[in-house]
Short mmCIF file of C-alpha atoms in Angstrom, two decimals:
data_model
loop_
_atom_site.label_atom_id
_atom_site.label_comp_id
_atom_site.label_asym_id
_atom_site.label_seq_id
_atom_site.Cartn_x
_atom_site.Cartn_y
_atom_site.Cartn_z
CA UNK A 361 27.25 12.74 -17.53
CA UNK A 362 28.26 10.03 -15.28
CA UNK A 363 25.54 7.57 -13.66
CA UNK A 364 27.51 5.67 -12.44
CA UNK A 365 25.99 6.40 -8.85
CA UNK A 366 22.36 6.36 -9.86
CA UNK A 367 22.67 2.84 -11.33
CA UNK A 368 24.07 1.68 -8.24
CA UNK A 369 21.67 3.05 -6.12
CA UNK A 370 18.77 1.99 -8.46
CA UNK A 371 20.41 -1.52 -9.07
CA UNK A 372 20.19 -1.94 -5.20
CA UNK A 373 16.82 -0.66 -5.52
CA UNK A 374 16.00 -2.98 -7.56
CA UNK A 375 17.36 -6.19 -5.70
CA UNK A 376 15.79 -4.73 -2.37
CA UNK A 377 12.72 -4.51 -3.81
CA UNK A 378 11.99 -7.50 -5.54
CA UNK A 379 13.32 -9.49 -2.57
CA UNK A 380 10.35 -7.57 -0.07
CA UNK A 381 7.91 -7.51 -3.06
CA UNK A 382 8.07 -12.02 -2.96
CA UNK A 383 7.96 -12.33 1.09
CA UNK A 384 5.00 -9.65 0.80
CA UNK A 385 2.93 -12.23 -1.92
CA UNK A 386 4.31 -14.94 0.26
CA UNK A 387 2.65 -14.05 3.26
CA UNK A 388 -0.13 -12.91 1.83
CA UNK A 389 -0.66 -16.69 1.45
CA UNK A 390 -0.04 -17.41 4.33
CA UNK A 391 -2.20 -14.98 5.56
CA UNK A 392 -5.17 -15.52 2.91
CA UNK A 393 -4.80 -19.44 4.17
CA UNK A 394 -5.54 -18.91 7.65
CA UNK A 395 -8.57 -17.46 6.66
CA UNK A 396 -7.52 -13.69 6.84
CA UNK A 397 -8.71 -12.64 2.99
CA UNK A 398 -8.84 -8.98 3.67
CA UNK A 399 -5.16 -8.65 5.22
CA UNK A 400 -3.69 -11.37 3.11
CA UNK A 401 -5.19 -9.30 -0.34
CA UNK A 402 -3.60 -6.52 1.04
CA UNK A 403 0.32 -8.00 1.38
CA UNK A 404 -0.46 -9.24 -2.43
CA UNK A 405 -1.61 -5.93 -3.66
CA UNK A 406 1.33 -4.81 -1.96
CA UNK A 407 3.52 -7.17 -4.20
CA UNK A 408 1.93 -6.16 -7.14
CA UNK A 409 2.98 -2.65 -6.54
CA UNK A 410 6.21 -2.99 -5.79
CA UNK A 411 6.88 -5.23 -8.80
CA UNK A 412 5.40 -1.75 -10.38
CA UNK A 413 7.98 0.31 -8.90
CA UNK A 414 10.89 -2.52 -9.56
CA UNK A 415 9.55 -2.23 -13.32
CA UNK A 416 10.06 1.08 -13.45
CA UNK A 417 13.52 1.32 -11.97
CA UNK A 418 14.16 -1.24 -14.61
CA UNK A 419 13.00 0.71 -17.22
CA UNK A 420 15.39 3.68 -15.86
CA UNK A 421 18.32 1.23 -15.82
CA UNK A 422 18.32 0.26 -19.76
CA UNK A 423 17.33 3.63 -20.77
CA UNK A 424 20.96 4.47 -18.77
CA UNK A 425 22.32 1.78 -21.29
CA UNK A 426 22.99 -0.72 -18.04
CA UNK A 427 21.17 -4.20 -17.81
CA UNK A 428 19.71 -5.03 -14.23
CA UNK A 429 21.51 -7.66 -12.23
CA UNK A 430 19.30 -9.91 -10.28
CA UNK A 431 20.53 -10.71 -7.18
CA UNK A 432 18.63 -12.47 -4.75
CA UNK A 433 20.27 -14.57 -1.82
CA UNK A 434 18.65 -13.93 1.50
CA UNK A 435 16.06 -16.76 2.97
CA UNK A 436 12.94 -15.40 4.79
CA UNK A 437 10.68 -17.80 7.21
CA UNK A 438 6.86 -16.84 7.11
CA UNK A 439 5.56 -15.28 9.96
CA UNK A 440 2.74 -17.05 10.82
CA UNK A 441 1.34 -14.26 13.61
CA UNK A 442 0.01 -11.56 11.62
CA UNK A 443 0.77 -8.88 14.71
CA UNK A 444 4.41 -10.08 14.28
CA UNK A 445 4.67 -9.66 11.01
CA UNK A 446 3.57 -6.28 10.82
CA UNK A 447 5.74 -5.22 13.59
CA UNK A 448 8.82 -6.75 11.53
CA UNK A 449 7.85 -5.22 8.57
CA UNK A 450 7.22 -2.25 9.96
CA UNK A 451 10.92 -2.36 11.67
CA UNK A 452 11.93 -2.79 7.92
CA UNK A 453 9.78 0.13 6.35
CA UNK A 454 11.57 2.21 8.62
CA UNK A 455 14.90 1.02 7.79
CA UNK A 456 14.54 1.52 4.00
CA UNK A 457 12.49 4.67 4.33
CA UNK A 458 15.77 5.92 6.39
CA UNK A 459 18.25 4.28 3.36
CA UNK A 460 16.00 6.10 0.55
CA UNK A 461 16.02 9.61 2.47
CA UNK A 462 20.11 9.11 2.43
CA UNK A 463 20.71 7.99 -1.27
CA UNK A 464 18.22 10.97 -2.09
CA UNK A 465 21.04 13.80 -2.41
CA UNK A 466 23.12 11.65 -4.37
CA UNK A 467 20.28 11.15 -7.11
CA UNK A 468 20.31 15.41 -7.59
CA UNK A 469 22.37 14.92 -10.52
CA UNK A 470 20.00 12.53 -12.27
CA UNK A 471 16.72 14.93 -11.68
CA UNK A 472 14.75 11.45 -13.76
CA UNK A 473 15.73 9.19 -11.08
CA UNK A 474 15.83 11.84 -8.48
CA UNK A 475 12.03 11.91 -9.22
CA UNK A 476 11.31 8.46 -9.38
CA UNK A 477 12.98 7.73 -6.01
CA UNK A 478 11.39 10.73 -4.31
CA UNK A 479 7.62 8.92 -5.41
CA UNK A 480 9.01 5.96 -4.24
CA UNK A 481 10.08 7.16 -1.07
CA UNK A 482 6.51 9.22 -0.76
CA UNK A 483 4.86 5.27 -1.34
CA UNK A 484 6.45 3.54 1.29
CA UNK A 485 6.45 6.55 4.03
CA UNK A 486 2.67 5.73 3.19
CA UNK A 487 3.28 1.87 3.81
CA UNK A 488 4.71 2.99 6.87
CA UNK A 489 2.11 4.91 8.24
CA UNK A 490 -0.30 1.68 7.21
CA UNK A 491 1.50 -0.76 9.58
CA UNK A 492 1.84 2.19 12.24
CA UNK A 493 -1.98 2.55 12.07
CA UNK A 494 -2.94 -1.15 11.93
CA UNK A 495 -0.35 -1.46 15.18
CA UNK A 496 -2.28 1.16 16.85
CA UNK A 497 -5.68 0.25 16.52
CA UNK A 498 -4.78 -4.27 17.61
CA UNK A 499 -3.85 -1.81 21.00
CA UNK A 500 -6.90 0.07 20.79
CA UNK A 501 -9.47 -2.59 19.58
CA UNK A 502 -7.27 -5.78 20.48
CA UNK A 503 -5.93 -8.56 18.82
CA UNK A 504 -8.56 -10.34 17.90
CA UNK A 505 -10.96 -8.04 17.20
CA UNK A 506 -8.91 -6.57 14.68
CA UNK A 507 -8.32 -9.66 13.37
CA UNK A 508 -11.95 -9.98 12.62
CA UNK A 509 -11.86 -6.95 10.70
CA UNK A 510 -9.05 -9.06 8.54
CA UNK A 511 -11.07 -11.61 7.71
#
């Protein structure tokens, strides 16, 4: 059988991942240095899963018989507003939940990596929903009384 595809897909996977995962434990921080402990332990939780899932994609890679290819080139600046950040992260959730619904029919051949991307994809649709929510209630509450709640 040829995986040829599912490595692909999984390498960029990979590379996407690990890239978000850092600027996630990055801004957690930034976040846990402005005094914001709750919200800033939540972006490095965040990193620690996603390091998870990168693991496991990983582990699907070798057992294909192909060794991962780090690739990491892009530069992110720290978003220092924690609204802002939320609403660009959330503009990026959406973005790779979109990507991961597309690659999903090309995993159907490879029903072990078809799996694995359809928990992934279940993970951050949750993610998603988490910034949606926390958008939703800095309009209902306001800014800075939800940022109380982040501290």
């Amino acid at each position: 059988m040829d995986f040829t595809q599912t490595l692909q897909i999984s390498q960029l996977i990979v590379n996407s991942l690990t890239e978000g995962a850092f600027v996630h434990k990055m801004q957690g921080q930034l976040f846990k240095s402005q005094g914001f402990e709750k919200l800033g332990q939540k972006y490095i939780d965040h990193y620690n899963e996603e390091m998870e899932w990168v693991e496991k994609y990983t582990e699907r890679m070798l057992d294909l018989g192909c060794v991962p290819q780090v690739k990491l080139n892009k530069e992110y600046t720290m978003i220092e507003d924690a609204k802002a950040y939320i609403e660009a992260d959330l503009k990026i959730q959406r973005e790779g939940v979109d990507a991961l619904y597309k690659m999903m029919p090309a995993l159907a051949c490879d029903p072990t990596t078809y799996d694995l991307t359809k928990a992934y994809l279940l993970d951050e649709e949750e993610d998603q929903y988490w910034s949606e929510e926390q958008l939703d209630l800095i309009e209902k509450i306001g800014l800075q009384n939800w940022l109380v709640k982040q501290m």
